[in-house]
């Protein structure tokens, strides 16, 4: 069956799944962010417990030249801890809201991770050698009595098992009054932006105690783009993107469903994609009055908005992502479904991340939601959807057709079928 | 589309759910989420707007019903032939002025239907109905129009939006001159609500009252002495006020013929729905849709209350 992402014969198949299998999901294990690095060799995930897990892709082995390497755990560390703000008498969650990789400048890898209040710069470095033969301490670390030293020697580097260490290099704190919801690294690689509900801060990676603050009044359903080259203080926007509202579709929940949960620039820089509750829109940066493409993700939910409001699902913030060539986009939905849209062929596909369809190299079968009338075999009706199983975070490898999909506490990796 | 919304939740329910969410967010771990609470406040505002509009619509309808019934009673004593001329003129005006605006196509057709039945053979009862219909649809229309009065320049709504307007010598006013006790009359052309007391003519300018589109029905309430007590504050969200309005009806219904009332209500109901479906272009389309459901629901209550007498 024709799929999306690379051509007519394209099909997605299961590669790996990470995470516990049991039904009882610990809240701390819920994955809250997924991000590939620039080369795609590293995949970082953050969870509600404040931990970061980094997976590294195996080198392609000579035995199986056509199979892509698997992702295995590379490093795990506790990035953030729960804190208590005594002044405001509230607890600060340790949940990792966002991870962003920095471009690699040396052998070590760097990433920014943030919770609601604090951003940390982590350096992940490998160590495969250690020094032996210290003068002042024994092999086990005990200090030697200086008076006992009779001769000096030069320590020698000995190979050791690879150890990956993560160390916090910078901590950027106390700059956001509201909850930080995203961070973004600038193209100059020296500065980055952090945004909360009302404010965007501009940081320099080297300076931790100061940041420039850009105050915004953001309205739902609109995007303001500021050119930082034009003005250091973005008090006037360069571009303003808004689609006029259709008055005949107005409801109690118009503001909520038009609220944008994610924005992603295309790799080319020409387009921008926005995700609101029911749809994904692609905007041409040169045209501000309406999007160039609109894709309905789960329009069948429009008649259920009342119940979704009651159970808080209407506030779920879905993310979206581009593929490496900007020809396809992907976003998540409920029931562990995720959707992909091919911008060229206008075809779309719905796939499911589930243990049942997780046979090695197993081809993913397209799913379909029955919106009315008679339910066909293999279709699932809207009322049977599990709204607790939501795919909010997805990531697409920057160069290949490999995707990472976070389903609650499990991370699924899918790739295209090798012929 | 609102039509496909299966949600049966009404504004009151949504308001209480929203308030509960805001309250719960205070105890949630991690502190109050600004954006979520902002979105909840939007829902709260939308629900409140709808609720207020519904309440005003209900109050206004009840007042109009009162007026119409009063008029009907007076009409019973008049010569039917004289009445027929009045109706032809009034409905003629309806149709001609209504042609210009898409918003009033439906009620215009209701109005235009009137001349067809103006035969002397018609009983005073039926004349009452027709007149009541015209009054009701015009009155109902006026309510909708006030909400959109900023957008439409139709002459039909002129009286609502303008600050002052001349009193035309409508034949209707001749009715009020006949009686010397307190009577409330609605002029079909100019929408002048006139209260006649002891032979004197008081003009309760509805146009002057409805300055903005904010609370038209509320301002109207002040026109009628008998409702003054109820109209002090903005209606709150408790159901007991609704019950009070229904109680109000019982004394007046004693004089009325039951079958006549049922006819009237069915005309009322269909007329109102027709008006509501035309509101697709207005941002109050949601209001209208729910209004119709609520209207019909409350009309049922009227029927029960009145039939009981």
XYZ file of C-alpha atoms in Angstrom:
728
model
C 0.000 0.000 0.000
C 1.336 3.361 -0.910
C 2.623 5.374 1.954
C 4.041 8.739 2.708
C 7.506 10.114 2.897
C 9.530 9.056 -0.030
C 7.586 7.748 -2.950
C 4.785 5.562 -4.051
C 6.157 2.323 -2.704
C 7.060 3.760 0.592
C 6.213 1.841 3.704
C 7.041 2.265 7.317
C 8.089 -0.578 9.479
C 8.811 -1.124 13.090
C 12.380 -0.891 14.259
C 12.596 -0.612 18.015
C 10.712 0.251 21.134
C 12.236 1.525 24.356
C 10.581 1.623 27.716
C 8.704 -0.557 30.140
C 5.981 -2.837 28.939
C 3.700 -3.055 31.932
C 0.343 -1.385 31.981
C 0.934 0.687 35.075
C 2.812 3.674 33.886
C 4.767 5.619 36.440
C 4.169 9.302 35.945
C 7.887 10.002 36.067
C 8.488 7.761 33.065
C 6.219 9.645 30.739
C 8.288 11.017 27.892
C 7.917 14.741 27.546
C 10.262 15.594 24.692
C 12.114 13.889 21.824
C 14.858 15.384 19.696
C 17.377 14.164 17.124
C 20.701 15.934 16.954
C 22.020 17.556 13.781
C 23.534 14.394 12.334
C 20.776 12.107 13.483
C 23.196 9.844 15.265
C 21.967 10.856 18.661
C 18.401 10.850 19.899
C 17.588 12.524 23.199
C 14.458 12.083 25.266
C 13.358 13.846 28.426
C 10.735 12.624 30.842
C 8.504 13.898 33.586
C 10.912 12.706 36.223
C 13.550 15.140 35.041
C 15.754 12.534 33.407
C 17.401 12.729 30.040
C 18.166 9.577 28.091
C 20.347 9.781 25.019
C 20.412 7.023 22.447
C 23.189 6.585 19.940
C 22.953 4.860 16.673
C 25.172 1.905 16.078
C 27.564 2.100 13.235
C 26.312 0.118 10.315
C 27.934 -3.234 10.603
C 29.611 -4.914 7.747
C 27.571 -8.036 8.276
C 24.357 -6.325 7.398
C 25.292 -3.494 5.115
C 21.747 -2.547 4.250
C 20.283 -2.425 7.672
C 20.454 0.753 9.527
C 22.007 0.845 12.908
C 19.903 0.514 15.983
C 19.647 3.121 18.649
C 21.009 2.092 21.990
C 21.308 3.901 25.246
C 24.318 6.165 25.216
C 23.878 8.198 28.355
C 21.344 8.732 31.113
C 21.421 11.504 33.628
C 19.207 13.430 35.959
C 18.883 16.842 34.449
C 16.447 18.574 36.741
C 15.177 17.981 40.250
C 11.929 19.164 41.734
C 12.348 22.501 43.405
C 10.327 24.550 45.743
C 9.908 28.255 45.351
C 9.516 29.420 48.916
C 8.623 32.936 47.983
C 5.659 31.952 45.887
C 5.019 28.824 47.846
C 4.816 26.586 44.877
C 6.551 23.519 43.667
C 8.463 23.633 40.419
C 8.049 20.515 38.362
C 11.138 18.692 37.228
C 9.514 17.629 33.981
C 11.744 18.290 30.985
C 9.799 20.517 28.661
C 12.321 20.762 25.872
C 15.692 19.509 24.778
C 17.678 21.237 22.072
C 20.978 20.053 20.721
C 23.724 22.532 20.074
C 25.833 22.129 16.978
C 28.806 20.002 17.720
C 31.954 22.050 17.991
C 34.352 19.518 19.415
C 34.371 15.914 20.424
C 31.783 16.504 23.074
C 28.090 16.981 22.492
C 26.112 19.764 24.069
C 22.467 20.160 24.662
C 20.103 22.505 26.415
C 17.400 21.054 28.583
C 14.733 22.986 30.399
C 12.012 22.480 32.922
C 9.482 25.159 33.876
C 11.984 27.571 35.338
C 15.599 26.626 34.722
C 17.594 25.958 31.575
C 20.748 23.903 31.766
C 23.529 23.441 29.303
C 24.904 19.913 29.455
C 28.109 18.691 27.986
C 28.174 15.049 27.097
C 31.626 13.728 26.669
C 33.118 10.342 26.167
C 35.928 8.959 28.047
C 37.725 5.908 26.864
C 41.075 6.488 28.464
C 42.073 7.086 31.984
C 45.246 8.203 33.558
C 47.090 5.832 35.766
C 50.134 6.255 37.895
C 49.391 9.334 39.883
C 51.944 10.408 42.372
C 49.773 11.760 45.056
C 47.036 9.184 45.160
C 46.646 5.463 44.957
C 44.807 3.642 42.251
C 41.686 3.473 44.360
C 41.836 7.177 45.034
C 43.226 7.271 48.534
C 45.660 10.013 49.084
C 49.235 9.078 49.558
C 51.234 10.429 52.364
C 53.586 12.918 50.726
C 56.404 11.940 52.972
C 56.267 8.428 51.669
C 56.868 9.424 48.081
C 60.364 8.574 47.117
C 60.185 8.898 43.361
C 58.137 10.728 40.759
C 56.599 9.271 37.686
C 54.535 10.553 34.822
C 50.949 9.261 34.715
C 50.108 7.192 31.668
C 46.832 7.041 29.752
C 45.379 3.624 29.627
C 42.399 2.537 27.586
C 39.232 1.850 29.477
C 35.641 0.973 28.798
C 33.809 3.799 27.211
C 32.182 6.025 29.723
C 29.830 8.768 28.804
C 29.603 11.616 31.202
C 27.203 14.433 31.304
C 28.118 17.496 33.207
C 26.214 20.703 33.598
C 28.186 23.539 32.162
C 25.854 26.406 32.579
C 22.710 26.988 34.499
C 20.416 29.761 33.335
C 17.909 30.424 36.033
C 15.472 32.889 37.463
C 14.627 34.618 34.272
C 11.124 33.425 33.668
C 8.124 34.315 35.714
C 5.882 31.919 33.857
C 6.453 28.393 32.693
C 9.087 27.956 30.026
C 7.597 26.121 27.144
C 10.306 26.181 24.504
C 13.886 26.967 23.675
C 15.517 27.519 20.349
C 19.129 27.818 19.341
C 20.090 30.677 17.132
C 21.882 30.236 13.857
C 24.885 32.046 15.197
C 25.286 29.213 17.671
C 26.146 31.632 20.361
C 22.787 32.685 21.534
C 19.505 31.038 22.134
C 15.943 31.995 22.900
C 13.766 30.746 25.694
C 10.061 31.416 25.749
C 7.423 31.267 28.394
C 3.779 32.212 28.173
C 4.390 35.915 27.989
C 7.996 36.580 27.382
C 10.897 35.550 25.230
C 14.386 35.795 26.609
C 17.532 35.972 24.607
C 20.549 34.395 26.225
C 24.162 34.178 25.418
C 25.502 30.737 26.002
C 28.429 32.021 27.949
C 26.623 34.417 30.215
C 24.320 32.929 32.740
C 23.182 35.817 34.836
C 21.788 38.125 32.236
C 19.417 37.931 29.322
C 17.540 40.282 27.055
C 13.858 40.173 27.446
C 11.404 40.611 24.650
C 7.894 41.153 25.853
C 5.154 39.885 23.655
C 1.403 39.977 23.708
C 0.552 36.887 21.838
C -2.954 36.269 20.744
C -4.355 32.878 20.026
C -4.164 31.706 16.471
C -1.657 34.275 15.339
C 2.087 34.242 14.997
C 4.386 37.176 15.157
C 7.761 36.936 13.602
C 10.446 39.347 14.592
C 13.594 39.914 12.674
C 16.358 40.193 15.172
C 18.684 41.586 12.589
C 16.448 44.554 12.138
C 16.113 45.509 15.726
C 17.607 44.280 18.906
C 14.383 44.983 20.725
C 11.499 43.369 18.925
C 8.757 45.721 19.869
C 7.349 45.771 16.387
C 6.866 42.595 14.508
C 8.250 42.102 11.055
C 5.555 39.693 9.994
C 2.194 38.836 11.377
C 0.545 35.604 10.379
C -3.150 35.193 10.889
C -5.885 33.344 9.118
C -9.267 35.003 9.308
C -11.744 33.035 11.369
C -14.710 31.492 9.664
C -17.669 32.963 11.548
C -19.977 30.089 10.711
C -17.822 27.676 12.638
C -17.710 29.694 15.779
C -18.240 27.832 19.020
C -17.514 28.061 22.716
C -14.135 26.552 22.049
C -13.003 28.561 19.045
C -10.191 30.195 20.944
C -8.900 26.962 22.401
C -8.806 25.036 19.172
C -7.179 27.840 17.261
C -4.477 28.186 19.885
C -1.144 27.141 18.437
C 0.659 24.388 20.260
C 3.784 24.117 18.117
C 5.662 26.046 15.448
C 8.467 24.600 13.343
C 10.469 26.191 10.592
C 11.199 24.052 7.590
C 14.777 23.022 6.979
C 14.865 25.280 3.961
C 13.750 28.223 6.030
C 11.090 29.141 3.514
C 8.117 27.657 5.276
C 6.745 27.513 8.757
C 4.368 24.932 10.135
C 1.884 25.532 12.943
C -0.110 22.987 14.901
C -3.422 23.823 16.481
C -5.772 21.359 18.087
C -7.402 19.959 14.980
C -5.100 20.804 12.115
C -1.606 21.493 10.839
C -1.000 24.512 8.656
C 1.948 25.285 6.450
C 2.708 28.942 5.941
C 4.868 30.546 3.326
C 6.892 33.141 5.164
C 6.195 35.564 2.359
C 2.441 35.315 2.685
C 0.932 36.382 5.932
C -2.767 36.393 5.316
C -3.393 32.693 5.085
C -1.556 29.379 5.136
C -0.582 27.727 1.876
C -1.610 24.291 3.063
C -3.960 23.043 5.743
C -4.125 19.425 6.840
C -6.897 18.082 9.052
C -5.445 15.813 11.667
C -8.563 14.572 13.426
C -11.520 16.608 12.258
C -13.876 13.975 13.698
C -13.122 15.408 17.110
C -14.858 18.675 16.316
C -18.193 17.322 17.458
C -16.674 16.060 20.688
C -15.171 19.289 21.880
C -17.425 19.511 24.916
C -16.294 16.179 26.320
C -12.708 16.902 25.395
C -12.982 20.128 27.308
C -14.363 18.342 30.324
C -11.582 15.773 30.451
C -8.920 18.373 29.667
C -7.840 16.698 26.444
C -8.611 19.858 24.532
C -5.562 21.417 26.192
C -3.164 18.778 24.893
C -0.279 20.351 23.061
C 0.611 18.329 20.029
C 3.904 18.879 18.301
C 4.705 18.559 14.625
C 7.832 18.011 12.583
C 9.219 18.172 9.068
C 11.164 15.476 7.338
C 14.671 16.229 6.138
C 13.630 17.379 2.691
C 10.526 19.276 3.846
C 8.371 17.131 1.607
C 6.439 15.522 4.427
C 5.147 16.499 7.839
C 4.188 14.435 10.832
C 2.123 14.987 13.921
C 0.468 12.925 16.642
C -3.100 12.179 17.632
C -4.995 10.009 20.134
C -5.156 6.266 20.536
C -1.413 6.236 19.874
C -2.094 7.228 16.305
C 0.189 9.517 14.412
C -0.359 11.077 11.041
C 1.913 11.861 8.141
C 1.132 14.113 5.222
C 3.005 14.157 1.949
C 2.998 17.708 0.692
C 3.628 16.760 -2.915
C 1.205 13.925 -3.468
C -1.288 15.231 -0.904
C -1.570 11.735 0.461
C -1.872 11.124 4.137
C -1.540 8.119 6.323
C -2.478 7.201 9.874
C -0.244 4.784 11.741
C -0.316 3.379 15.222
C 2.474 2.969 17.739
C 1.528 -0.118 19.655
C 3.120 -3.206 21.037
C 0.836 -5.368 18.945
C 2.251 -4.103 15.689
C 5.804 -4.224 16.972
C 7.215 -7.212 15.184
C 10.797 -6.745 14.069
C 10.784 -5.339 10.557
C 7.004 -5.605 10.660
C 5.292 -3.304 8.223
C 2.921 -0.859 9.824
C -0.595 -1.181 8.662
C -2.421 2.064 7.962
C -5.247 2.786 10.379
C -8.525 4.519 9.764
C -11.029 6.185 12.023
C -14.640 5.647 11.125
C -16.447 8.945 11.276
C -19.985 7.903 10.663
C -22.193 5.372 9.036
C -21.251 1.786 8.977
C -17.960 0.859 10.436
C -15.852 -1.185 8.100
C -13.669 -3.977 9.278
C -10.372 -2.759 10.769
C -11.734 0.709 11.219
C -12.031 2.139 14.655
C -14.942 4.313 15.677
C -14.439 7.687 17.269
C -16.008 6.571 20.526
C -13.549 3.712 20.880
C -10.512 5.930 20.746
C -8.393 5.905 23.854
C -7.806 9.519 24.767
C -5.269 8.602 27.403
C -2.951 7.277 24.748
C -1.777 10.395 23.057
C 1.229 11.030 20.905
C 2.352 14.543 21.620
C 6.024 14.306 20.720
C 7.509 13.078 17.482
C 10.831 13.582 15.750
C 12.075 12.888 12.244
C 15.701 12.086 11.478
C 17.265 15.072 9.720
C 18.523 13.048 6.782
C 16.863 9.669 6.629
C 13.448 8.176 6.894
C 13.698 7.239 10.519
C 11.176 8.545 13.005
C 10.945 8.546 16.765
C 7.488 8.592 18.308
C 6.872 9.000 22.036
C 3.812 7.127 23.247
C 3.405 7.896 26.949
C 6.354 6.057 28.496
C 7.525 4.220 25.404
C 9.711 5.429 22.600
C 9.038 3.828 19.229
C 11.487 4.019 16.385
C 10.241 3.316 12.892
C 12.113 3.346 9.641
C 11.404 2.830 6.013
C 11.338 -0.605 4.608
C 14.571 -1.739 3.137
C 14.010 -3.429 -0.144
C -20.054 23.573 12.043
C -22.261 24.146 14.986
C -24.942 21.971 13.451
C -22.863 18.868 13.797
C -22.018 19.495 17.410
C -23.553 16.725 19.382
C -22.709 18.309 22.659
C -25.771 18.785 24.750
C -24.008 20.927 27.246
C -25.505 24.282 27.807
C -23.874 27.504 28.830
C -24.582 27.074 32.508
C -22.858 23.711 32.622
C -19.827 25.021 30.822
C -19.564 27.931 33.190
C -19.508 25.695 36.232
C -17.001 23.329 34.638
C -14.738 26.219 33.721
C -14.843 27.680 37.187
C -14.036 24.303 38.638
C -11.013 24.024 36.382
C -9.731 27.403 37.413
C -10.174 26.489 41.039
C -8.408 23.155 40.645
C -5.485 24.733 38.866
C -4.542 26.457 42.089
C -3.717 23.192 43.735
C -2.077 21.577 40.754
C 1.543 20.686 41.017
C 3.816 23.134 39.314
C 1.676 26.176 39.863
C -0.986 27.866 37.810
C -0.530 27.429 34.112
C -1.110 30.811 32.604
C -1.989 29.744 29.099
C -4.439 27.061 30.104
C -6.260 29.404 32.428
C -6.401 32.001 29.690
C -8.062 29.502 27.384
C -10.497 28.491 30.097
C -11.381 32.135 30.590
C -12.230 32.390 26.892
C -14.696 29.538 27.242
C -16.100 31.170 30.327
C -16.600 34.418 28.482
C -18.267 32.730 25.518
C -20.585 30.732 27.745
C -21.454 33.776 29.775
C -22.268 35.771 26.669
C -24.562 33.083 25.416
C -26.234 32.692 28.768
C -26.865 36.418 29.063
C -28.246 36.624 25.562
C -30.544 33.733 26.230
C -31.788 35.260 29.417
C -32.468 38.564 27.759
C -34.159 36.875 24.853
C -36.357 34.983 27.225
C -37.277 38.038 29.198
C -37.947 40.002 26.063
C -40.099 37.285 24.602
C -42.123 37.083 27.733
C -42.663 40.780 27.690
C -43.701 40.729 24.088
C -46.062 37.910 24.846
C -47.565 40.020 27.566
C -47.955 42.972 25.273
C -49.440 40.884 22.553
C -51.929 39.312 24.864
C -52.923 42.698 26.121
C -53.366 43.923 22.593
C -55.304 40.832 21.656
C -57.685 41.411 24.477
C -58.315 44.953 23.344
C -58.746 43.885 19.776
C -61.467 41.479 20.692
C -63.731 44.456 21.190
C -62.986 46.085 17.881
C -64.534 45.827 14.439
C -62.717 43.096 12.507
C -62.944 44.970 9.180
C -61.139 47.993 10.478
C -58.507 45.685 11.813
C -57.960 44.020 8.448
C -56.955 47.329 6.873
C -54.467 47.924 9.629
C -52.916 44.574 9.116
C -52.621 44.978 5.363
C -50.838 48.262 5.781
C -48.593 47.027 8.514
C -47.607 43.880 6.680
C -47.155 45.800 3.464
C -44.625 47.948 5.224
C -43.019 44.849 6.601
C -42.499 43.331 3.217
C -41.296 46.397 1.400
C -38.795 47.336 4.001
C -37.790 43.810 4.600
C -36.788 43.097 1.055
C -33.521 44.877 1.393
C -31.950 42.837 4.109
C -31.236 39.146 3.953
C -31.565 38.951 7.668
C -35.257 39.495 7.646
C -36.323 37.413 4.701
C -38.065 34.881 6.851
C -40.055 37.192 9.008
C -40.992 39.181 5.929
C -42.563 36.072 4.560
C -44.415 35.660 7.797
C -45.557 39.229 7.518
C -46.532 38.847 3.920
C -48.632 35.870 4.757
C -50.932 38.127 6.685
C -52.782 39.794 3.848
C -53.830 36.436 2.510
C -55.954 35.816 5.520
C -57.521 39.226 5.764
C -60.991 38.244 4.857
C -63.915 39.549 6.762
C -64.985 35.972 7.244
C -62.101 35.486 9.638
C -62.959 35.440 13.229
C -61.614 37.984 15.628
C -59.606 35.178 17.147
C -57.744 34.586 13.952
C -57.185 38.264 13.487
C -55.691 38.291 16.916
C -53.381 35.511 15.947
C -52.235 37.197 12.801
C -51.624 40.431 14.492
C -49.904 38.675 17.297
C -47.780 36.828 14.790
C -46.729 39.996 13.086
C -46.037 41.567 16.409
C -44.171 38.550 17.644
C -42.050 38.102 14.595
C -41.370 41.774 14.379
C -40.605 41.874 18.042
C -38.497 38.769 17.897
C -36.791 40.207 14.911
C -36.120 43.368 16.769
C -34.252 41.444 19.402
C -32.036 39.717 16.891
C -31.598 42.906 14.997
C -30.432 44.777 18.014
C -27.645 42.340 18.415
C -26.531 42.979 14.888
C -27.784 46.495 14.599
C -24.314 47.741 14.146
C -23.899 45.696 11.032
C -27.096 46.344 9.209
C -28.423 49.549 7.824
C -31.795 48.194 6.898
C -34.554 50.711 7.349
C -36.502 48.077 9.169
C -34.094 48.294 12.065
C -33.731 51.982 11.924
C -35.807 52.558 14.928
C -33.655 50.335 17.039
C -30.346 51.866 16.225
C -31.280 55.500 15.995
C -31.307 57.631 19.008
C -34.578 59.300 18.266
C -37.109 58.725 15.618
C -40.315 60.344 14.563
C -43.599 58.823 15.463
C -45.416 57.969 12.305
C -49.091 58.137 12.173
C -49.557 54.481 12.185
C -53.081 53.250 12.322
C -52.201 51.352 15.349
C -52.083 54.374 17.504
C -55.724 54.863 16.801
C -56.338 51.833 18.886
C -54.667 53.244 21.871
C -56.700 56.437 21.618
C -59.869 54.488 22.032
C -59.082 53.215 25.485
C -58.656 55.143 28.603
C -57.234 52.584 30.969
C -53.646 51.365 30.971
C -52.757 49.611 27.744
C -49.434 48.736 26.224
C -49.224 48.805 22.487
C -46.422 47.909 20.115
C -46.296 49.822 16.878
C -45.302 47.502 14.061
C -43.688 50.117 11.909
C -41.792 52.239 14.286
C -41.364 49.813 17.153
C -42.672 52.370 19.497
C -43.888 50.881 22.685
C -46.691 53.015 23.929
C -48.284 52.807 27.296
C -51.629 54.462 27.563
C -52.711 55.498 31.000
C -55.977 57.126 31.789
C -56.379 58.542 28.332
C -52.871 59.956 28.195
C -50.302 58.762 25.754
C -46.849 57.944 27.092
C -44.309 57.103 24.560
C -41.760 54.683 25.832
C -39.164 55.169 23.206
C -37.550 51.848 22.749
C -35.060 53.341 20.378
C -33.778 55.757 22.931
C -33.310 52.923 25.345
C -31.321 50.694 23.085
C -28.201 52.718 22.700
C -25.873 49.845 22.268
C -26.228 46.218 21.511
C -25.301 45.361 25.030
C -28.441 44.695 26.980
C -31.442 45.472 24.834
C -33.941 43.346 26.636
C -32.770 44.541 29.951
C -33.389 48.137 29.009
C -36.718 47.263 27.649
C -37.729 45.882 30.931
C -37.666 49.300 32.395
C -40.417 50.336 30.049
C -42.988 48.270 31.772
C -43.931 49.074 35.263
C -44.983 45.608 36.165
C -41.510 44.249 35.546
C -39.601 46.916 37.316
C -39.001 44.837 40.384
C -37.357 42.047 38.452
C -35.190 44.112 36.244
C -32.871 45.678 38.725
C -29.807 43.525 38.339
C -28.412 41.401 35.661
C -29.957 37.992 36.050
C -27.675 35.646 37.896
C -27.079 32.063 37.084
C -29.524 30.481 39.423
C -32.537 28.697 38.039
C -34.867 30.229 40.566
C -35.200 33.403 38.544
C -36.461 31.448 35.640
C -39.155 29.981 37.795
C -40.163 33.448 38.873
C -40.850 34.477 35.325
C -43.038 31.503 34.810
C -45.010 32.327 37.914
C -45.578 35.741 36.511
C -47.490 34.270 33.665
C -50.115 32.491 35.596
C -52.261 35.455 36.545
C -52.380 36.781 33.012
C -53.236 33.515 31.421
C -56.554 33.258 33.117
C -58.194 35.397 30.516
C -56.942 33.461 27.530
C -58.304 30.709 25.424
C -56.083 27.620 25.637
C -56.249 26.590 22.003
C -55.479 30.089 20.935
C -52.432 30.129 23.084
C -51.137 26.833 21.762
C -51.485 28.124 18.225
C -49.690 31.256 19.145
C -46.864 29.409 20.757
C -46.393 27.112 17.810
C -46.235 30.112 15.504
C -43.881 31.771 17.892
C -41.653 28.762 18.018
C -41.417 28.288 14.283
C -41.035 31.970 13.670
C -38.197 32.204 16.085
C -36.403 29.195 14.661
C -36.693 30.705 11.235
C -35.055 33.842 12.506
C -32.357 31.893 14.211
C -31.358 29.907 11.164
C -30.722 33.131 9.298
C -28.052 34.163 11.701
C -25.349 32.176 9.946
C -23.436 35.289 9.074
C -23.446 36.696 12.500
C -21.060 35.799 15.232
C -24.033 35.085 17.386
C -24.939 32.057 15.340
C -24.064 29.860 18.248
C -26.198 31.985 20.480
C -29.059 31.683 18.092
C -28.824 27.950 17.807
C -28.846 27.417 21.485
C -31.431 30.106 21.806
C -33.813 28.146 19.680
C -33.381 25.016 21.717
C -33.772 26.930 24.900
C -36.635 28.911 23.473
C -38.555 25.853 22.516
C -37.811 24.288 25.833
C -39.056 27.280 27.710
C -42.067 27.625 25.476
C -43.033 24.157 26.491
C -42.901 25.354 30.040
C -45.197 28.216 29.199
C -47.694 25.938 27.619
C -47.739 23.735 30.659
C -48.101 26.654 33.006
C -50.856 28.263 30.987
C -52.754 25.099 30.206
C -52.837 24.428 33.891
C -55.149 27.363 34.213
